[in-house]
Short mmCIF file of C-alpha atoms and ligand atoms in Angstrom, two decimals:
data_model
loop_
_atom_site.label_atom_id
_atom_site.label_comp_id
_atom_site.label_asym_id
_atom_site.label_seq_id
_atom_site.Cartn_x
_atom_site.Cartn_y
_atom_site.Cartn_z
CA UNK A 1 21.02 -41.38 -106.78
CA UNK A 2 20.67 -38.56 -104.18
CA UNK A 3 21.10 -39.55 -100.79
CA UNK A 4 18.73 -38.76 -98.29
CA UNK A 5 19.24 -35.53 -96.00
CA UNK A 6 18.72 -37.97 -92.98
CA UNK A 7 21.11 -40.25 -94.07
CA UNK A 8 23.72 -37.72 -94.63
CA UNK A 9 23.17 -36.19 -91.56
CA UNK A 10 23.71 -39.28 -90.07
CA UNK A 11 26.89 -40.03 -91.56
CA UNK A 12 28.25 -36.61 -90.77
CA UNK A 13 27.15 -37.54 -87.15
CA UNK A 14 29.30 -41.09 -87.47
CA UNK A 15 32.09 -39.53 -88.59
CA UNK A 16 32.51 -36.97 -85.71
CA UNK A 17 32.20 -40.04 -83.52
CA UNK A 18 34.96 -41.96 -85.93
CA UNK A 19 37.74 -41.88 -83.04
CA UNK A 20 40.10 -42.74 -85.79
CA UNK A 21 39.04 -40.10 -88.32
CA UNK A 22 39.26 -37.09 -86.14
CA UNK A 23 42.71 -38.74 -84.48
CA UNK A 24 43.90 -38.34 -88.51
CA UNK A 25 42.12 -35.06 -88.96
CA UNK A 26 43.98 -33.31 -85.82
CA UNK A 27 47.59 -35.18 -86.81
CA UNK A 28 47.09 -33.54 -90.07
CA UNK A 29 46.58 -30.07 -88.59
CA UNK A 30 49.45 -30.52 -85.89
CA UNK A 31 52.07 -31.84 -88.91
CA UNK A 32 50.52 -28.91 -91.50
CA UNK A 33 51.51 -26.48 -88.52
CA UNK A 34 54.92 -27.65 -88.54
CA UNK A 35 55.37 -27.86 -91.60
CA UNK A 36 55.85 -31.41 -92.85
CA UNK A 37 55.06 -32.47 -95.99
CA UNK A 38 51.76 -34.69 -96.81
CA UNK A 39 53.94 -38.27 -97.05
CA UNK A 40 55.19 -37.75 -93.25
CA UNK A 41 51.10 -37.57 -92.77
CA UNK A 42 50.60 -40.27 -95.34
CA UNK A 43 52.75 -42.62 -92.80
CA UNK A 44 51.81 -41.48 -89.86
CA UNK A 45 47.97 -41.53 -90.05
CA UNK A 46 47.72 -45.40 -89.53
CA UNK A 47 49.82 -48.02 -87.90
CA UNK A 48 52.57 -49.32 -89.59
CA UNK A 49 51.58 -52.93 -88.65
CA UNK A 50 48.48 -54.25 -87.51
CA UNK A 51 47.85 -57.92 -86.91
CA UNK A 52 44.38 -59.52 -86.70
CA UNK A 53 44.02 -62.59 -84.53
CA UNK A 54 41.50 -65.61 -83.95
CA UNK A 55 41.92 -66.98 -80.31
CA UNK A 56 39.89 -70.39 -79.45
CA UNK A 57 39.28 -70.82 -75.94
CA UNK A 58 38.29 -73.76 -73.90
CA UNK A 59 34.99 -72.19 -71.43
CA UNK A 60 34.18 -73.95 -68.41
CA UNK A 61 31.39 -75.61 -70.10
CA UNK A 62 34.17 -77.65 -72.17
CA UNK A 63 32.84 -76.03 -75.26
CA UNK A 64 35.57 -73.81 -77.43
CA UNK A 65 34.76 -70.28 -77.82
CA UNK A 66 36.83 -68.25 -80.69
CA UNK A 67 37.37 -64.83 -79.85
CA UNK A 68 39.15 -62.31 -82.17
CA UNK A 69 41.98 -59.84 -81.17
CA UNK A 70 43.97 -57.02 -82.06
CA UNK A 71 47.30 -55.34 -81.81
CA UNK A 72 48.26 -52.06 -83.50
CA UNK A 73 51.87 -50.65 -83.84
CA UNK A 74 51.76 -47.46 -84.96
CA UNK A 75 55.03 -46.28 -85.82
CA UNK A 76 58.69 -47.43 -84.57
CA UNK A 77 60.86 -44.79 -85.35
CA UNK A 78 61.90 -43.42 -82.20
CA UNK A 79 61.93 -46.79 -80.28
CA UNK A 80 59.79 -49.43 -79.43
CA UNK A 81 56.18 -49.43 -79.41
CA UNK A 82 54.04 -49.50 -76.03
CA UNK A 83 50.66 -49.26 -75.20
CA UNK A 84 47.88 -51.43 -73.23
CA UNK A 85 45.49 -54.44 -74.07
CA UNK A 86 41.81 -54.13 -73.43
CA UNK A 87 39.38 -56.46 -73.01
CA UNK A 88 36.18 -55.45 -74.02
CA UNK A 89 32.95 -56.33 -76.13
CA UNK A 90 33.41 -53.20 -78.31
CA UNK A 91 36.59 -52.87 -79.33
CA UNK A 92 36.94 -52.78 -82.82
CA UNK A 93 40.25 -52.42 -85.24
CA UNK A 94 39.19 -48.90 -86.22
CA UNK A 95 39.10 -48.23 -82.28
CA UNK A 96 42.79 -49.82 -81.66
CA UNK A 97 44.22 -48.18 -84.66
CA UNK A 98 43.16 -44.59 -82.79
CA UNK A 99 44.74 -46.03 -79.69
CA UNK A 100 47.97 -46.92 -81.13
CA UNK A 101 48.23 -42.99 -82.27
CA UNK A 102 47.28 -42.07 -78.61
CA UNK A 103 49.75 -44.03 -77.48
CA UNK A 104 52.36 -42.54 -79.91
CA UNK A 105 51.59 -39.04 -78.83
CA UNK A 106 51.66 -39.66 -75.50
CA UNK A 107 55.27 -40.85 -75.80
CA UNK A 108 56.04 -38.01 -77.94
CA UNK A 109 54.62 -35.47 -75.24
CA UNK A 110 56.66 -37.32 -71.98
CA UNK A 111 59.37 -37.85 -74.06
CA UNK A 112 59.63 -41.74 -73.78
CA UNK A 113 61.87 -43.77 -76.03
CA UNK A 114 58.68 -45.23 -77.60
CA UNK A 115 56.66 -45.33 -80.36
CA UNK A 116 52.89 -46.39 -80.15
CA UNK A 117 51.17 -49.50 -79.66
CA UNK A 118 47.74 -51.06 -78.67
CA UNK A 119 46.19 -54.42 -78.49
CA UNK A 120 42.59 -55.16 -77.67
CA UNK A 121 40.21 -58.38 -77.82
CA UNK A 122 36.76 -58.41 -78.17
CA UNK A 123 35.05 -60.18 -75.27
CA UNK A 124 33.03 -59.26 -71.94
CA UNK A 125 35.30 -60.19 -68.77
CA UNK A 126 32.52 -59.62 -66.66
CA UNK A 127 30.97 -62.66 -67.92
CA UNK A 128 33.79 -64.69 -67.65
CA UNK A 129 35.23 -66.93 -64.98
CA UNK A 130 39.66 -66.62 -63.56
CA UNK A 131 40.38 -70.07 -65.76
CA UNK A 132 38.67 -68.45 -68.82
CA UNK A 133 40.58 -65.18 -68.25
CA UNK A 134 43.64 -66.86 -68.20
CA UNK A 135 42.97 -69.13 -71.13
CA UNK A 136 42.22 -65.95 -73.43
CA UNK A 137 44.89 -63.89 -71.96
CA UNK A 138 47.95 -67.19 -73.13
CA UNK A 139 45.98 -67.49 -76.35
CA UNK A 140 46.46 -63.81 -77.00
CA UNK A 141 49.91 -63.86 -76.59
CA UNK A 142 50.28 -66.84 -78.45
CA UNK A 143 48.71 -65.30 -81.52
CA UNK A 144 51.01 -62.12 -81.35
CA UNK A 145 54.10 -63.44 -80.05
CA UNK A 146 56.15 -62.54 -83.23
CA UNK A 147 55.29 -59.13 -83.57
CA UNK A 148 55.96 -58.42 -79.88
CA UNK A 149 58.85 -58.44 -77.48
CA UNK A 150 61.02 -56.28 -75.00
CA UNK A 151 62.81 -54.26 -78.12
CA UNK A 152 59.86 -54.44 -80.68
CA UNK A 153 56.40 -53.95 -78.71
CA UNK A 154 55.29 -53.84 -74.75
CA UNK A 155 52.01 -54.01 -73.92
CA UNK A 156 50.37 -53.11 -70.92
CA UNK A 157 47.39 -53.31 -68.94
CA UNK A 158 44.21 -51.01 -70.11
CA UNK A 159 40.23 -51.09 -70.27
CA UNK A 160 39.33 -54.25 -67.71
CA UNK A 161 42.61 -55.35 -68.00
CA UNK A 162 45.09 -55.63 -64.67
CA UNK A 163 48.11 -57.48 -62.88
CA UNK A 164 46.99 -59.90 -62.89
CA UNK A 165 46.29 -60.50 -66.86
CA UNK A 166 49.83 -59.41 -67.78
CA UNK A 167 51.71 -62.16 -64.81
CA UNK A 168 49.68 -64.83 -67.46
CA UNK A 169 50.83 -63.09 -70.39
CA UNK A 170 54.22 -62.47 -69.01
CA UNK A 171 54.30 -65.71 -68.04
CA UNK A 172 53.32 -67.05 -71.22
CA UNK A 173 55.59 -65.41 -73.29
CA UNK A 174 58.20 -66.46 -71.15
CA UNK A 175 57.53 -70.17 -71.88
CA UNK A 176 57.63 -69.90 -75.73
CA UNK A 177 60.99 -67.43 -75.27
CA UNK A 178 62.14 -70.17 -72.94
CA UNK A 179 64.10 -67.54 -70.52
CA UNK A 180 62.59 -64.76 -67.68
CA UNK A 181 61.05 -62.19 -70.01
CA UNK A 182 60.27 -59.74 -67.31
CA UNK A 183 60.46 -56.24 -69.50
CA UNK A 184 58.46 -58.18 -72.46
CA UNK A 185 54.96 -56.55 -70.50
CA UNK A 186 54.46 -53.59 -67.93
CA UNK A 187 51.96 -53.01 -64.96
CA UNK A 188 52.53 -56.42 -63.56
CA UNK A 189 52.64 -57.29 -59.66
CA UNK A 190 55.65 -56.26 -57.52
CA UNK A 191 56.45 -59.96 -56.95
CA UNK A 192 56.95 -60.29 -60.69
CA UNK A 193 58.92 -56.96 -61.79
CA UNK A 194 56.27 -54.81 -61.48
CA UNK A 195 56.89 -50.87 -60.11
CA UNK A 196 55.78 -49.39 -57.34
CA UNK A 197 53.66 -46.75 -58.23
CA UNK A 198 52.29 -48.06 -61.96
CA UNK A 199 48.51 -49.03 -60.80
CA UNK A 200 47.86 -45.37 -59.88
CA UNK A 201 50.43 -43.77 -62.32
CA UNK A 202 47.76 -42.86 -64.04
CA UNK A 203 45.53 -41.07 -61.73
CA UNK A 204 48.73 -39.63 -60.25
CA UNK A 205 49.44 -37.91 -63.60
CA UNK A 206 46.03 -37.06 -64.04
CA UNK A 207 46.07 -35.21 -60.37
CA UNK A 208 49.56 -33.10 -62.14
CA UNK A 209 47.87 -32.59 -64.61
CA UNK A 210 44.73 -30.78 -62.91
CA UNK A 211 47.15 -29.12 -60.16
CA UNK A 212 48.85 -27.03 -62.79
CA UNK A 213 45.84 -26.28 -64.76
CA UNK A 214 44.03 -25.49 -61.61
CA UNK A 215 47.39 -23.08 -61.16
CA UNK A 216 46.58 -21.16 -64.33
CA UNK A 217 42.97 -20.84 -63.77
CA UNK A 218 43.58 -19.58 -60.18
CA UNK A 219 41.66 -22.28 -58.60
CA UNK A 220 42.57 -23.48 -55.25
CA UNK A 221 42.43 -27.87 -55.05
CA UNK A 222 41.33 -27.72 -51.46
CA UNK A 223 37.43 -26.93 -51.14
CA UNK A 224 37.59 -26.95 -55.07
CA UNK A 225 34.15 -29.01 -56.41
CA UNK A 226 35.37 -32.38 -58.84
CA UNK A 227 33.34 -34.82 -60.49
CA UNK A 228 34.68 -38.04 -61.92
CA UNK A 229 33.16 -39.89 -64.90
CA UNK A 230 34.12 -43.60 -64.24
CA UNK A 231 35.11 -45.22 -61.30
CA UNK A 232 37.70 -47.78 -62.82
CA UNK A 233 41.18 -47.73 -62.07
CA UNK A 234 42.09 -43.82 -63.38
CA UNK A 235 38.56 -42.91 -62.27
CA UNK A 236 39.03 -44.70 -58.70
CA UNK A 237 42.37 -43.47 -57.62
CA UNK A 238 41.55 -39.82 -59.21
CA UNK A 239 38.64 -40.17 -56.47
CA UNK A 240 40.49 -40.62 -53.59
CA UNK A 241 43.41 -38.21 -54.59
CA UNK A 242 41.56 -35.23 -55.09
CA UNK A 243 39.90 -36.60 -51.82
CA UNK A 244 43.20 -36.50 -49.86
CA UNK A 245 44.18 -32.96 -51.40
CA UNK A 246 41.11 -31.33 -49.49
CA UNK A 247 39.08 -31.26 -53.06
CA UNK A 248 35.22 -32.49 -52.68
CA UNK A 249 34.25 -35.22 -55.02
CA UNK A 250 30.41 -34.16 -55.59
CA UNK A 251 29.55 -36.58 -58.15
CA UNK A 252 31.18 -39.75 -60.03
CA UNK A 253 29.74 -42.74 -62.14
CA UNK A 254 30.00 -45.71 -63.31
CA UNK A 255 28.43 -48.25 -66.58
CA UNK A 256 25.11 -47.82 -64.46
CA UNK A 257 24.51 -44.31 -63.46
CA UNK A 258 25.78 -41.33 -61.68
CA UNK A 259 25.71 -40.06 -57.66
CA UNK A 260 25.75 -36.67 -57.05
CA UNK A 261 25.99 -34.65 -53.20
CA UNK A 262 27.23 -30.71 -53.30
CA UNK A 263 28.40 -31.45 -49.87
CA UNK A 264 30.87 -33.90 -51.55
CA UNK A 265 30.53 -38.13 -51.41
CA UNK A 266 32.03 -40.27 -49.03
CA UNK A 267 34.93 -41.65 -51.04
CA UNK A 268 36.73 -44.01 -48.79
CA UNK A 269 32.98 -45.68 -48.68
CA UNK A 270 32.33 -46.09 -52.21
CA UNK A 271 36.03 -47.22 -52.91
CA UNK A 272 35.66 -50.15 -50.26
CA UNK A 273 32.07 -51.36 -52.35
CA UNK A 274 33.21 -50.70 -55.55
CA UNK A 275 33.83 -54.37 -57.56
CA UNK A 276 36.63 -54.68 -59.63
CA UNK A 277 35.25 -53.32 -62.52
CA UNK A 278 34.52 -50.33 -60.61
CA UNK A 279 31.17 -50.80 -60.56
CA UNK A 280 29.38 -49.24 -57.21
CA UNK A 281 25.82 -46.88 -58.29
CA UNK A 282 24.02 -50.15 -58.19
CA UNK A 283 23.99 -50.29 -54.11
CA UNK A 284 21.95 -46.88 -54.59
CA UNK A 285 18.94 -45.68 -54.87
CA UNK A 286 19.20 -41.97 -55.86
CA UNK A 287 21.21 -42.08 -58.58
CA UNK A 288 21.54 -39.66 -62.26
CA UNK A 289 22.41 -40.28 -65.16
CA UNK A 290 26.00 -40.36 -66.73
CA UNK A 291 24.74 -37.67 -69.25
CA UNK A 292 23.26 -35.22 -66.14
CA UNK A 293 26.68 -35.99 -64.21
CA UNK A 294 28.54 -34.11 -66.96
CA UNK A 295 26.15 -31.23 -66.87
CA UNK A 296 26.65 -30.44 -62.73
CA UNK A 297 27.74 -27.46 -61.43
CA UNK A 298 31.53 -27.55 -60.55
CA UNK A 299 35.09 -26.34 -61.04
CA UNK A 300 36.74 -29.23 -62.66
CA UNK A 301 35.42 -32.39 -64.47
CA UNK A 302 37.25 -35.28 -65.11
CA UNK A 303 36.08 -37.78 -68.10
CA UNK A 304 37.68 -41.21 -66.81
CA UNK A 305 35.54 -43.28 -68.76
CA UNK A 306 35.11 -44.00 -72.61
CA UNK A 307 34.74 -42.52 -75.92
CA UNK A 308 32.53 -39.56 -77.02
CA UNK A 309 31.19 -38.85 -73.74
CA UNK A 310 31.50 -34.30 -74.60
CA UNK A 311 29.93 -34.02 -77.93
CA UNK A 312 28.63 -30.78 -79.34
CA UNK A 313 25.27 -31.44 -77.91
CA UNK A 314 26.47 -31.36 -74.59
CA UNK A 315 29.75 -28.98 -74.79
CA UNK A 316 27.58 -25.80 -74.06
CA UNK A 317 26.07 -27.14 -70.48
CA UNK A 318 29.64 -28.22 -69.07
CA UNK A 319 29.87 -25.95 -65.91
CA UNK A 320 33.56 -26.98 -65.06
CA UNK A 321 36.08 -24.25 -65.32
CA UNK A 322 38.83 -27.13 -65.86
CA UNK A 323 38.28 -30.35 -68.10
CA UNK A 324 41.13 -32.88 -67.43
CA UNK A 325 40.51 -35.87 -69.68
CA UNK A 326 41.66 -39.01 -67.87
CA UNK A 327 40.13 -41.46 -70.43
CA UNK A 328 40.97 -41.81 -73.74
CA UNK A 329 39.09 -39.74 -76.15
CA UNK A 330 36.26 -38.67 -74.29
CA UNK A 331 35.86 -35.17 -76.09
CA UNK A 332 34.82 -34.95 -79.87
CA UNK A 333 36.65 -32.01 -82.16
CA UNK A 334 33.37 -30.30 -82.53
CA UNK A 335 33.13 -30.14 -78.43
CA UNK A 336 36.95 -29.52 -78.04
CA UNK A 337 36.29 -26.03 -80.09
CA UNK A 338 33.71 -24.83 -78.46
CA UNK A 339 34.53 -26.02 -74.22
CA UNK A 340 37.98 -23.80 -75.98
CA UNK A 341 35.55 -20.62 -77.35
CA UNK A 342 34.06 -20.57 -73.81
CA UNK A 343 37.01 -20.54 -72.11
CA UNK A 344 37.12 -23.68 -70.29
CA UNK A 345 40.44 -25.15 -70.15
CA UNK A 346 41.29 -28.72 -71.45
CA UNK A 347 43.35 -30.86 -70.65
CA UNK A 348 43.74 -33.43 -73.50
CA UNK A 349 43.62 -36.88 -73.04
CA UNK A 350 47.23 -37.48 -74.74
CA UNK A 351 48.48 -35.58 -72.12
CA UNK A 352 46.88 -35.92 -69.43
CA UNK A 353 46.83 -39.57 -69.13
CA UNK A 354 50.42 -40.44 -70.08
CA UNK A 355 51.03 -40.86 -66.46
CA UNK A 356 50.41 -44.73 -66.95
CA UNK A 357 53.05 -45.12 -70.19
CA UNK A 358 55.42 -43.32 -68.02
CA UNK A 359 55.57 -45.13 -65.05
CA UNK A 360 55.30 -48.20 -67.50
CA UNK A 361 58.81 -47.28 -69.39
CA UNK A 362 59.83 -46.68 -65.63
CA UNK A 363 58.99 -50.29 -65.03
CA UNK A 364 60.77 -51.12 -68.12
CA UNK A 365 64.24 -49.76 -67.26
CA UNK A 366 64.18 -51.55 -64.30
CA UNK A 367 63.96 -54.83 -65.99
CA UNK A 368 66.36 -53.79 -68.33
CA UNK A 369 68.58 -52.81 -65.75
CA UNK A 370 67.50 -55.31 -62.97
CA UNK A 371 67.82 -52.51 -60.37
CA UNK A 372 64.52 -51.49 -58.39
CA UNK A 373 63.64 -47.86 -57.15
CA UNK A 374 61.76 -46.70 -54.19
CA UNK A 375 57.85 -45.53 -54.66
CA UNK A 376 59.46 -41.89 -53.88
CA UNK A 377 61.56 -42.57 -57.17
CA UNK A 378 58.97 -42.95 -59.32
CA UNK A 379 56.70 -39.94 -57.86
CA UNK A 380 59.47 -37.98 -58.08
CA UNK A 381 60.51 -38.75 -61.62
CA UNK A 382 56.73 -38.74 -62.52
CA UNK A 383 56.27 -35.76 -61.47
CA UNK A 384 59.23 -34.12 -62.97
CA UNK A 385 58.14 -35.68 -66.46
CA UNK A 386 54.45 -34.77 -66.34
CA UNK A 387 54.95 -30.93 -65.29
CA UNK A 388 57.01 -30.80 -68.31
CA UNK A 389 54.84 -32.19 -70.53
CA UNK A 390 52.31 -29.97 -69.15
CA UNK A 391 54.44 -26.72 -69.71
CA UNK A 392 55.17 -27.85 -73.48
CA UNK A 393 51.80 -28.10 -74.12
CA UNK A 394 50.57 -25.00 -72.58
CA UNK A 395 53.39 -23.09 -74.27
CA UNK A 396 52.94 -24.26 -77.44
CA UNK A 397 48.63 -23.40 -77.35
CA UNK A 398 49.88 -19.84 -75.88
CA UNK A 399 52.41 -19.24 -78.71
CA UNK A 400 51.20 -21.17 -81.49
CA UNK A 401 47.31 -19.73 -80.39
CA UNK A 402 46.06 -22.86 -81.01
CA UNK A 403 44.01 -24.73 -78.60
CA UNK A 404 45.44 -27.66 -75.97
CA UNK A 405 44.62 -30.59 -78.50
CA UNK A 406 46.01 -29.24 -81.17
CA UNK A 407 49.41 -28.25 -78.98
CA UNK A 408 49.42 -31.72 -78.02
CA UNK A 409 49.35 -33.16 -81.24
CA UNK A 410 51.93 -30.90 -82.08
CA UNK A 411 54.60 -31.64 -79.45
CA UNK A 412 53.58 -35.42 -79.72
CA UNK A 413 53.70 -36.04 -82.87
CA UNK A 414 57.31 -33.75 -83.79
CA UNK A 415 59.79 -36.30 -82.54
CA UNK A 416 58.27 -39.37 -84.31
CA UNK A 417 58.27 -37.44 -87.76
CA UNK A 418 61.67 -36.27 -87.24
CA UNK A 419 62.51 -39.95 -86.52
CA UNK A 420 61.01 -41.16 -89.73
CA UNK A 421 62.61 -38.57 -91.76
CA UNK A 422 66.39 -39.15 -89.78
CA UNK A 423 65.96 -42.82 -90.84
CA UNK A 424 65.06 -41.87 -94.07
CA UNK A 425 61.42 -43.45 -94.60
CA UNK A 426 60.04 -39.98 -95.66
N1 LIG B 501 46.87 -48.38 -71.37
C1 LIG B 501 47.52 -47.23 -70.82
C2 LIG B 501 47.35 -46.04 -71.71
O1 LIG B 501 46.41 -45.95 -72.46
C3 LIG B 501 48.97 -47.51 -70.44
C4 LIG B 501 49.86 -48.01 -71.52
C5 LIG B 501 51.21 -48.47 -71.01
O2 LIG B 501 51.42 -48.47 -69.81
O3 LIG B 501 52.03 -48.86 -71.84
O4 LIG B 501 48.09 -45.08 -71.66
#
């Protein structure tokens, strides 16, 4: 049977949107360039574990509602895994499985203790009420309590997940472990062993991030022109950062649409009206698109939202000098080669958002330790972990001449083969 041109094309068109697939294909590239042999790839281009769960849940209308969840652990050679839970309706176990690599990279790149890890379950938080939140979040834990634990797998929060979520979880996996469990989850609230500094680690490493790119380019941050895709909780706090440095914030978005002002938006305003799913475009009238946001004219653009948002259909109309990717995997391979043939320097997601992990394993020691640091602590320690993530990276596209992604890949991925070959599982 010959398959139709159309349908080919649009299975070529799937797969460059396959977050998992071009995760694989770029590990493959970064391990070929060091040199390992094809079993270290053959491990390392899916998790090692991945559990599949069915959570019932009681709803307010006394009816039981059976939701299905996920957590993927890529690969525990160096230490632990780590990584967030999301709560969303399109998360998928293809979509968790590329996580759980992100997650590993990341720790590779900051040089955590960690391997990768990522749990997500597939439901719509916006339609749901506190008691059902809760209900799902216990359930969840429930379901994965065996696989997960303060020396086996930390989760976090992530997509529409917060504090909030992970006191319940915390709380419930303290119950069935029957003692404190503080350092079983990260980003909870001070009160509970939470950090100071982990709900805007993120955005904090993302601002690193653009301040040393913006150093290479030659780009001053004050007066410089930003846009923000997504106004969640990296999106949000990216906002008002590049606010504070003397940057102007011309456009950002949200689910529903895009605002855009050259003479810069009135952040503090749009923070206070934004709801806690960071949703704020509705209140307006003159908004754009999401797909017109990433085509304005400015100096650096920062994709804080979801998945294949720079594509090759759009990668020749991005204006930005700088592309810091605060979300995960907003930039397809096609689009990554050609915003690098023009020039425009990227800053990879696995990179630039590791900010979060790392003030996550910061949270972590503490427990461990039960000694608490200062907010100055952690910025400081951030900081001195991001820059040198940043340098490792920008040394290794510069003498390697390969482009950021592929660098990334390469630093993030060395340790955790080297790891798995030490302990002799390849
Ligand atoms: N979910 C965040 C991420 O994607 C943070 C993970 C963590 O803190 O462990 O990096």
């Amino acid at each position: 049977m010959v398959a139709d041109k159309a349908d080919v094309n649009a299975n070529e068109k799937n797969d460059k949107l396959d977050v998992l697939k071009s995760t694989q294909t770029v590990v493959k590239k970064a391990l070929d360039k060091l040199g390992y042999p094809n079993e270290v790839y053959e491990l390392l281009k899916e998790p090692i574990r991945m559990m599949t769960v069915r959570i019932p849940v009681r709803m307010d209308d006394d009816s039981i509602k059976i939701f299905t969840g996920f957590r993927a652990q890529h690969n525990d050679a160096v230490g632990p895994t780590k990584g967030g839970v999301r709560f969303h309706p399109n998360v998928s176990e293809k979509e968790v499985k590329a996580l759980s690599i992100w997650m590993s990279l990341k720790a590779g790149i900051v040089d955590l203790p960690y391997g990768g890890g990522k749990g997500g379950i597939v439901c719509d938080p916006r339609e749901m009420s506190f008691r059902e939140l809760e209900g799902i979040s216990r359930g969840y834990v429930r379901a994965i309590s065996q696989i997960v634990g303060p020396t086996k797998d930390i989760p976090a929060p992530d997509v529409f997940t917060n504090s909030q979520i992970m006191a319940w979880m915390m709380d419930e996996y303290s119950r069935i472990d029957e003692f404190n469990n503080p350092g079983f989850i990260t980003g909870k609230p001070l009160v509970l062993g939470g950090s100071h500094g982990r709900e805007s680690a993120t955005a904090k490493g993302v601002t690193i991030c653009i301040e040393e790119a913006a150093k290479k380019k030659g780009i001053q941050i004050e007066g410089a022109r930003v846009v923000v895709q997504g106004f969640g909780n990296a999106g949000s706090f990216l906002a008002k950062f590049m606010h504070d440095k003397g940057a102007n914030v011309v456009g950002i978005s949200d689910a529903q649409g895009a605002l855009y002002d050259p003479n810069g938006l009135d952040i503090e305003y749009l923070l206070d009206r934004r709801d806690s799913f960071g949703t704020v475009t509705n209140l307006f009238k003159n908004t754009i698109s999401n797909k017109e946001l990433l085509e304005l004219d400015c100096d650096i653009l920062v994709p804080a939202a979801i998945e294949n948002q720079i594509t090759e259909d759009n990668a020749d109309k991005i204006k930005a000098s700088i592309v810091v990717e605060a979300a995960n995997g907003p930039t397809t391979i096609d689009a990554t080669r050609m915003l690098s043939e023009r020039g425009i320097l990227l800053v990879p997601d696995v990179l630039a958002s590791a900010g979060g992990v790392t003030v996550s394993y910061f949270e972590w020691v503490q427990n461990n330790q039960g000694y608490y640091w200062t907010e100055e602590e952690v910025e400081e320690k951030l900081y001195q972990v991001i820059v040198k993530g940043f340098d490792n990276v920008y040394r290794t596209a510069e003498t390697r001449r390969v482009d950021m992604r592929l660098a990334a890949y390469m630093v993030g991925v060395r340790k955790m083969a080297e790891a798995s070959r030490f302990r002799g599982w390849v």
